PDB file of C-alpha atoms in Angstrom:
ATOM      1  CA  UNK Z   1      -5.139 -12.968  44.602  1.00 85.00           C
ATOM      2  CA  UNK Z   2      -2.426 -10.879  44.339  1.00 94.00           C
ATOM      3  CA  UNK Z   3      -0.866  -9.688  47.590  1.00 98.00           C
ATOM      4  CA  UNK Z   4       1.713  -7.151  48.535  1.00 98.00           C
ATOM      5  CA  UNK Z   5       3.145  -6.115  51.720  1.00 98.00           C
ATOM      6  CA  UNK Z   6       4.066  -2.320  52.247  1.00 98.00           C
ATOM      7  CA  UNK Z   7       6.750  -1.399  54.405  1.00 98.00           C
ATOM      8  CA  UNK Z   8       7.440   2.219  55.435  1.00 98.00           C
ATOM      9  CA  UNK Z   9      10.703   2.774  57.123  1.00 98.00           C
ATOM     10  CA  UNK Z  10      11.215   3.893  60.758  1.00 98.00           C
ATOM     11  CA  UNK Z  11       8.368   5.695  62.842  1.00 98.00           C
ATOM     12  CA  UNK Z  12       7.456   6.696  66.160  1.00 98.00           C
ATOM     13  CA  UNK Z  13      10.636   6.859  68.228  1.00 97.00           C
ATOM     14  CA  UNK Z  14      12.778   6.211  64.969  1.00 98.00           C
ATOM     15  CA  UNK Z  15      12.227   9.085  62.613  1.00 98.00           C
ATOM     16  CA  UNK Z  16      15.016   8.141  60.398  1.00 98.00           C
ATOM     17  CA  UNK Z  17      16.900  10.553  58.103  1.00 98.00           C
ATOM     18  CA  UNK Z  18      16.077  14.100  59.409  1.00 98.00           C
ATOM     19  CA  UNK Z  19      16.856  17.373  57.543  1.00 98.00           C
ATOM     20  CA  UNK Z  20      15.624  20.990  58.424  1.00 97.00           C
ATOM     21  CA  UNK Z  21      12.901  19.465  60.416  1.00 97.00           C
ATOM     22  CA  UNK Z  22      11.911  16.922  57.778  1.00 98.00           C
ATOM     23  CA  UNK Z  23      11.597  13.512  58.922  1.00 98.00           C
ATOM     24  CA  UNK Z  24      12.066  10.345  56.498  1.00 98.00           C
ATOM     25  CA  UNK Z  25       9.549   8.259  58.527  1.00 98.00           C
ATOM     26  CA  UNK Z  26       6.717  11.143  57.421  1.00 98.00           C
ATOM     27  CA  UNK Z  27       7.647  11.033  54.096  1.00 98.00           C
ATOM     28  CA  UNK Z  28       7.587   7.927  53.158  1.00 98.00           C
ATOM     29  CA  UNK Z  29       4.435   7.035  55.451  1.00 98.00           C
ATOM     30  CA  UNK Z  30       2.514   9.327  53.523  1.00 98.00           C
ATOM     31  CA  UNK Z  31       3.822   8.454  49.961  1.00 98.00           C
ATOM     32  CA  UNK Z  32       3.715   4.710  50.583  1.00 98.00           C
ATOM     33  CA  UNK Z  33       0.095   4.713  51.773  1.00 98.00           C
ATOM     34  CA  UNK Z  34      -0.838   6.790  48.630  1.00 98.00           C
ATOM     35  CA  UNK Z  35       0.840   4.196  46.307  1.00 98.00           C
ATOM     36  CA  UNK Z  36      -1.263   1.505  48.485  1.00 98.00           C
ATOM     37  CA  UNK Z  37      -4.486   3.305  47.676  1.00 98.00           C
ATOM     38  CA  UNK Z  38      -3.541   3.513  43.871  1.00 98.00           C
ATOM     39  CA  UNK Z  39      -2.606   0.201  43.371  1.00 98.00           C
ATOM     40  CA  UNK Z  40      -5.550  -1.258  45.612  1.00 98.00           C
ATOM     41  CA  UNK Z  41      -7.885   0.320  42.730  1.00 97.00           C
ATOM     42  CA  UNK Z  42      -6.902  -2.946  40.794  1.00 97.00           C
ATOM     43  CA  UNK Z  43      -8.007  -5.201  43.236  1.00 96.00           C
ATOM     44  CA  UNK Z  44      -4.867  -5.705  44.811  1.00 98.00           C
ATOM     45  CA  UNK Z  45      -4.286  -6.708  48.409  1.00 98.00           C
ATOM     46  CA  UNK Z  46      -1.837  -4.363  50.315  1.00 98.00           C
ATOM     47  CA  UNK Z  47      -0.892  -5.189  53.737  1.00 98.00           C
ATOM     48  CA  UNK Z  48       1.153  -2.453  55.550  1.00 98.00           C
ATOM     49  CA  UNK Z  49       3.787  -3.108  58.461  1.00 98.00           C
ATOM     50  CA  UNK Z  50       2.569   0.368  59.676  1.00 98.00           C
ATOM     51  CA  UNK Z  51      -0.180   3.159  58.999  1.00 98.00           C
ATOM     52  CA  UNK Z  52       0.532   5.771  61.255  1.00 98.00           C
ATOM     53  CA  UNK Z  53       3.562   7.537  63.159  1.00 98.00           C
ATOM     54  CA  UNK Z  54       4.517   4.149  65.331  1.00 98.00           C
ATOM     55  CA  UNK Z  55       7.750   2.466  66.387  1.00 98.00           C
ATOM     56  CA  UNK Z  56       8.027  -0.668  64.541  1.00 98.00           C
ATOM     57  CA  UNK Z  57      10.857  -3.067  64.896  1.00 98.00           C
ATOM     58  CA  UNK Z  58      12.988  -4.542  62.336  1.00 98.00           C
ATOM     59  CA  UNK Z  59      11.727  -8.260  63.600  1.00 98.00           C
ATOM     60  CA  UNK Z  60       8.079  -7.099  63.803  1.00 98.00           C
ATOM     61  CA  UNK Z  61       8.495  -5.977  60.345  1.00 98.00           C
ATOM     62  CA  UNK Z  62      10.094  -9.184  58.950  1.00 98.00           C
ATOM     63  CA  UNK Z  63       7.629 -11.057  61.498  1.00 98.00           C
ATOM     64  CA  UNK Z  64       4.493  -9.522  60.028  1.00 98.00           C
ATOM     65  CA  UNK Z  65       5.654 -10.277  56.227  1.00 98.00           C
ATOM     66  CA  UNK Z  66       6.198 -14.101  57.366  1.00 98.00           C
ATOM     67  CA  UNK Z  67       2.789 -14.623  58.644  1.00 98.00           C
ATOM     68  CA  UNK Z  68       1.186 -14.205  55.578  1.00 97.00           C
ATOM     69  CA  UNK Z  69       2.124 -15.197  51.848  1.00 98.00           C
ATOM     70  CA  UNK Z  70       3.147 -12.404  49.568  1.00 98.00           C
ATOM     71  CA  UNK Z  71       3.856 -11.695  45.787  1.00 98.00           C
ATOM     72  CA  UNK Z  72       6.071  -9.038  46.814  1.00 98.00           C
ATOM     73  CA  UNK Z  73       7.329  -7.009  49.707  1.00 98.00           C
ATOM     74  CA  UNK Z  74       8.344  -3.452  49.037  1.00 98.00           C
ATOM     75  CA  UNK Z  75      10.186  -1.216  51.563  1.00 98.00           C
ATOM     76  CA  UNK Z  76       9.927   2.526  51.185  1.00 99.00           C
ATOM     77  CA  UNK Z  77      12.850   4.815  52.414  1.00 98.00           C
ATOM     78  CA  UNK Z  78      14.555   8.107  51.878  1.00 98.00           C
ATOM     79  CA  UNK Z  79      18.251   8.176  51.910  1.00 98.00           C
ATOM     80  CA  UNK Z  80      20.699  10.606  53.877  1.00 98.00           C
ATOM     81  CA  UNK Z  81      24.397  11.240  53.724  1.00 98.00           C
ATOM     82  CA  UNK Z  82      26.020  14.357  54.239  1.00 97.00           C
ATOM     83  CA  UNK Z  83      23.876  17.808  53.829  1.00 98.00           C
ATOM     84  CA  UNK Z  84      23.776  18.734  50.450  1.00 98.00           C
ATOM     85  CA  UNK Z  85      26.551  16.328  49.412  1.00 98.00           C
ATOM     86  CA  UNK Z  86      24.816  13.470  47.914  1.00 98.00           C
ATOM     87  CA  UNK Z  87      21.647  13.214  45.736  1.00 98.00           C
ATOM     88  CA  UNK Z  88      19.653  10.786  43.492  1.00 98.00           C
ATOM     89  CA  UNK Z  89      17.581   7.438  43.878  1.00 98.00           C
ATOM     90  CA  UNK Z  90      18.933   3.818  44.208  1.00 98.00           C
ATOM     91  CA  UNK Z  91      16.742   0.458  45.255  1.00 98.00           C
ATOM     92  CA  UNK Z  92      18.105  -2.757  46.707  1.00 98.00           C
ATOM     93  CA  UNK Z  93      17.681  -6.336  46.853  1.00 98.00           C
ATOM     94  CA  UNK Z  94      18.961  -9.088  49.066  1.00 98.00           C
ATOM     95  CA  UNK Z  95      22.261 -10.963  47.610  1.00 98.00           C
ATOM     96  CA  UNK Z  96      22.014 -13.111  44.549  1.00 94.00           C
ATOM     97  CA  UNK Z  97      18.006 -11.990  44.496  1.00 96.00           C
ATOM     98  CA  UNK Z  98      15.721 -14.011  42.630  1.00 96.00           C
ATOM     99  CA  UNK Z  99      14.346 -12.878  38.896  1.00 97.00           C
ATOM    100  CA  UNK Z 100      11.101 -11.207  40.250  1.00 97.00           C
ATOM    101  CA  UNK Z 101      12.986  -9.129  42.871  1.00 98.00           C
ATOM    102  CA  UNK Z 102      15.442  -7.841  40.084  1.00 98.00           C
ATOM    103  CA  UNK Z 103      12.750  -7.499  37.671  1.00 98.00           C
ATOM    104  CA  UNK Z 104      10.631  -5.425  40.161  1.00 98.00           C
ATOM    105  CA  UNK Z 105      13.289  -3.614  41.742  1.00 98.00           C
ATOM    106  CA  UNK Z 106      14.780  -2.285  38.052  1.00 98.00           C
ATOM    107  CA  UNK Z 107      11.375  -1.181  36.735  1.00 98.00           C
ATOM    108  CA  UNK Z 108      10.866   1.125  39.815  1.00 98.00           C
ATOM    109  CA  UNK Z 109      14.245   2.474  39.691  1.00 98.00           C
ATOM    110  CA  UNK Z 110      13.938   3.422  36.098  1.00 98.00           C
ATOM    111  CA  UNK Z 111      10.398   4.935  36.873  1.00 98.00           C
ATOM    112  CA  UNK Z 112      11.965   7.328  39.330  1.00 98.00           C
ATOM    113  CA  UNK Z 113      14.848   8.073  37.281  1.00 98.00           C
ATOM    114  CA  UNK Z 114      12.614   9.081  34.434  1.00 98.00           C
ATOM    115  CA  UNK Z 115      11.312  11.764  36.385  1.00 98.00           C
ATOM    116  CA  UNK Z 116      14.458  13.373  36.963  1.00 98.00           C
ATOM    117  CA  UNK Z 117      16.235  11.958  39.923  1.00 98.00           C
ATOM    118  CA  UNK Z 118      19.864  11.184  39.525  1.00 98.00           C
ATOM    119  CA  UNK Z 119      20.272   7.240  38.911  1.00 98.00           C
ATOM    120  CA  UNK Z 120      22.514   5.938  41.606  1.00 98.00           C
ATOM    121  CA  UNK Z 121      21.714   2.495  40.420  1.00 98.00           C
ATOM    122  CA  UNK Z 122      20.342  -0.837  41.817  1.00 98.00           C
ATOM    123  CA  UNK Z 123      22.469  -2.669  44.390  1.00 98.00           C
ATOM    124  CA  UNK Z 124      22.464  -5.609  46.639  1.00 98.00           C
ATOM    125  CA  UNK Z 125      22.705  -5.341  50.417  1.00 98.00           C
ATOM    126  CA  UNK Z 126      22.118  -7.563  53.544  1.00 98.00           C
ATOM    127  CA  UNK Z 127      19.386  -5.384  54.823  1.00 98.00           C
ATOM    128  CA  UNK Z 128      17.316  -7.161  57.623  1.00 98.00           C
ATOM    129  CA  UNK Z 129      13.966  -6.563  56.101  1.00 98.00           C
ATOM    130  CA  UNK Z 130      15.345  -7.999  52.542  1.00 98.00           C
ATOM    131  CA  UNK Z 131      17.129 -10.941  54.194  1.00 98.00           C
ATOM    132  CA  UNK Z 132      14.078 -12.343  56.595  1.00 98.00           C
ATOM    133  CA  UNK Z 133      11.229 -11.740  54.433  1.00 98.00           C
ATOM    134  CA  UNK Z 134       9.939 -14.723  52.370  1.00 97.00           C
ATOM    135  CA  UNK Z 135       8.543 -12.874  49.552  1.00 98.00           C
ATOM    136  CA  UNK Z 136      10.646 -11.234  46.862  1.00 98.00           C
ATOM    137  CA  UNK Z 137      11.614  -8.092  48.501  1.00 98.00           C
ATOM    138  CA  UNK Z 138      12.928  -4.832  47.352  1.00 98.00           C
ATOM    139  CA  UNK Z 139      13.748  -1.432  49.113  1.00 98.00           C
ATOM    140  CA  UNK Z 140      13.512   1.772  47.350  1.00 98.00           C
ATOM    141  CA  UNK Z 141      15.353   4.969  48.351  1.00 98.00           C
ATOM    142  CA  UNK Z 142      13.189   7.859  47.047  1.00 98.00           C
ATOM    143  CA  UNK Z 143      16.070  10.743  46.884  1.00 98.00           C
ATOM    144  CA  UNK Z 144      17.929  12.282  49.546  1.00 98.00           C
ATOM    145  CA  UNK Z 145      16.368  13.775  52.572  1.00 98.00           C
ATOM    146  CA  UNK Z 146      19.312  16.351  53.198  1.00 98.00           C
ATOM    147  CA  UNK Z 147      19.332  17.201  49.622  1.00 98.00           C
ATOM    148  CA  UNK Z 148      17.573  20.486  48.650  1.00 98.00           C
ATOM    149  CA  UNK Z 149      17.116  19.554  45.209  1.00 98.00           C
ATOM    150  CA  UNK Z 150      15.679  16.113  45.884  1.00 98.00           C
ATOM    151  CA  UNK Z 151      13.295  17.405  48.378  1.00 98.00           C
ATOM    152  CA  UNK Z 152      12.156  20.063  45.738  1.00 98.00           C
ATOM    153  CA  UNK Z 153      11.711  17.135  43.163  1.00 98.00           C
ATOM    154  CA  UNK Z 154      10.188  14.978  45.705  1.00 98.00           C
ATOM    155  CA  UNK Z 155       7.376  17.296  46.571  1.00 98.00           C
ATOM    156  CA  UNK Z 156       6.868  18.712  43.265  1.00 98.00           C
ATOM    157  CA  UNK Z 157       6.483  15.689  41.427  1.00 98.00           C
ATOM    158  CA  UNK Z 158       4.847  13.668  44.418  1.00 98.00           C
ATOM    159  CA  UNK Z 159       1.743  12.576  42.698  1.00 98.00           C
ATOM    160  CA  UNK Z 160       4.064  11.527  39.715  1.00 98.00           C
ATOM    161  CA  UNK Z 161       6.128   9.606  42.089  1.00 98.00           C
ATOM    162  CA  UNK Z 162       3.207   7.549  43.257  1.00 98.00           C
ATOM    163  CA  UNK Z 163       1.880   7.173  39.769  1.00 98.00           C
ATOM    164  CA  UNK Z 164       5.292   5.844  38.660  1.00 98.00           C
ATOM    165  CA  UNK Z 165       5.660   3.521  41.434  1.00 98.00           C
ATOM    166  CA  UNK Z 166       2.046   2.317  41.215  1.00 98.00           C
ATOM    167  CA  UNK Z 167       2.601   1.694  37.461  1.00 98.00           C
ATOM    168  CA  UNK Z 168       5.892  -0.305  37.806  1.00 98.00           C
ATOM    169  CA  UNK Z 169       4.229  -2.581  40.443  1.00 98.00           C
ATOM    170  CA  UNK Z 170       1.350  -3.173  38.187  1.00 98.00           C
ATOM    171  CA  UNK Z 171       3.285  -3.753  35.556  1.00 97.00           C
ATOM    172  CA  UNK Z 172       5.248  -6.591  37.307  1.00 97.00           C
ATOM    173  CA  UNK Z 173       1.910  -8.396  38.269  1.00 97.00           C
ATOM    174  CA  UNK Z 174       0.832  -8.157  34.479  1.00 96.00           C
ATOM    175  CA  UNK Z 175      -1.939  -5.407  35.134  1.00 97.00           C
ATOM    176  CA  UNK Z 176      -2.353  -2.625  32.845  1.00 94.00           C
ATOM    177  CA  UNK Z 177      -2.563   0.832  34.343  1.00 95.00           C
ATOM    178  CA  UNK Z 178      -5.365   2.876  33.255  1.00 93.00           C
ATOM    179  CA  UNK Z 179      -4.794   6.428  32.851  1.00 88.00           C
ATOM    180  CA  UNK Z 180      -7.723   8.410  34.841  1.00 82.00           C
ATOM    181  CA  UNK Z 181      -9.507  10.899  32.566  1.00 78.00           C
ATOM    182  CA  UNK Z 182      -9.199  14.241  33.339  1.00 76.00           C
ATOM    183  CA  UNK Z 183     -12.981  16.061  34.290  1.00 70.00           C
ATOM    184  CA  UNK Z 184     -14.353  18.767  32.625  1.00 73.00           C
ATOM    185  CA  UNK Z 185     -15.769  21.279  34.400  1.00 75.00           C
ATOM    186  CA  UNK Z 186     -19.550  21.124  33.816  1.00 74.00           C
ATOM    187  CA  UNK Z 187     -19.165  17.484  32.400  1.00 73.00           C
ATOM    188  CA  UNK Z 188     -21.992  15.211  33.212  1.00 73.00           C
ATOM    189  CA  UNK Z 189     -20.494  11.646  33.879  1.00 66.00           C
ATOM    190  CA  UNK Z 190     -22.427   8.559  33.843  1.00 70.00           C
ATOM    191  CA  UNK Z 191     -21.691   5.798  36.260  1.00 70.00           C
ATOM    192  CA  UNK Z 192     -22.750   2.024  35.369  1.00 71.00           C
ATOM    193  CA  UNK Z 193     -23.567   0.120  38.537  1.00 72.00           C
ATOM    194  CA  UNK Z 194     -24.055  -3.670  37.804  1.00 70.00           C
ATOM    195  CA  UNK Z 195     -25.226  -4.851  41.473  1.00 73.00           C
ATOM    196  CA  UNK Z 196     -25.171  -4.408  44.709  1.00 76.00           C
ATOM    197  CA  UNK Z 197     -24.801  -7.244  47.315  1.00 73.00           C
ATOM    198  CA  UNK Z 198     -24.667  -7.919  51.164  1.00 75.00           C
ATOM    199  CA  UNK Z 199     -22.178 -10.788  51.120  1.00 78.00           C
ATOM    200  CA  UNK Z 200     -18.893  -9.730  50.262  1.00 80.00           C
ATOM    201  CA  UNK Z 201     -18.510 -12.974  48.079  1.00 80.00           C
ATOM    202  CA  UNK Z 202     -21.143 -12.278  45.654  1.00 79.00           C
ATOM    203  CA  UNK Z 203     -19.563  -8.812  45.263  1.00 78.00           C
ATOM    204  CA  UNK Z 204     -15.982 -10.515  44.331  1.00 82.00           C
ATOM    205  CA  UNK Z 205     -17.523 -12.932  42.048  1.00 78.00           C
ATOM    206  CA  UNK Z 206     -19.490  -9.967  40.119  1.00 80.00           C
ATOM    207  CA  UNK Z 207     -16.183  -8.137  39.910  1.00 80.00           C
ATOM    208  CA  UNK Z 208     -14.241 -11.031  38.440  1.00 76.00           C
ATOM    209  CA  UNK Z 209     -17.099 -11.699  35.983  1.00 77.00           C
ATOM    210  CA  UNK Z 210     -16.697  -7.966  34.945  1.00 73.00           C
ATOM    211  CA  UNK Z 211     -12.831  -8.075  34.765  1.00 74.00           C
ATOM    212  CA  UNK Z 212     -13.061 -11.000  32.544  1.00 70.00           C
ATOM    213  CA  UNK Z 213     -15.272  -9.366  30.505  1.00 64.00           C
ATOM    214  CA  UNK Z 214     -12.617  -6.962  29.615  1.00 63.00           C
ATOM    215  CA  UNK Z 215     -13.943  -3.869  32.472  1.00 71.00           C
ATOM    216  CA  UNK Z 216     -10.208  -3.684  33.847  1.00 64.00           C
ATOM    217  CA  UNK Z 217     -11.008  -0.463  35.848  1.00 68.00           C
ATOM    218  CA  UNK Z 218     -14.170  -2.257  37.772  1.00 76.00           C
ATOM    219  CA  UNK Z 219     -13.884  -1.915  41.359  1.00 75.00           C
ATOM    220  CA  UNK Z 220     -16.046  -2.758  44.602  1.00 76.00           C
ATOM    221  CA  UNK Z 221     -17.063   0.234  46.838  1.00 71.00           C
ATOM    222  CA  UNK Z 222     -18.564  -0.212  49.787  1.00 68.00           C
ATOM    223  CA  UNK Z 223     -21.412   1.994  51.456  1.00 63.00           C
TER     224      UNK Z 223
END
């Protein structure tokens, strides 16, 4: 089973970078949770170092990751420098990264640049959450929070950013992203139900059969 650890930077008493009342901790929590929700549609397990505006230390973040085995650790951030002086996206791996980290970080970086962000490149850094985690780890800086243009792009293309990052992650996992079909007003949609189970393991087994048969968009919904 594929398992990811998502880390949303800062939180609680640590707001991260701030500009004109905007907080990095809020931006990354909101967007990161949306990416997690999108990836989970494909049966990928996503654990999160925080799910609300609470303080989580760097040690607590790495300890959280170290308690389980993950395919990837992905830390979400927004950048800051001097007001209106820098812009663009950049992404990081730890020093001398492995092939998995290098591939994922480049795929995410390219996806965000394609949405219109300035390309500041992929870099290496001795950050705690990259150094002290076991899984292939990347850290993504999604534009500068102290740049009006980056904030405008971040807000206007929020759904596209979510989709781009989700697609990049799924691609590295060998999972094809399925473009959602727009609903036409007045159109009747027919859903195919293949069973309902009281035992979760039976539902998982049926889901596996459906996906092996080619129904890649099949998923489990609890009621």
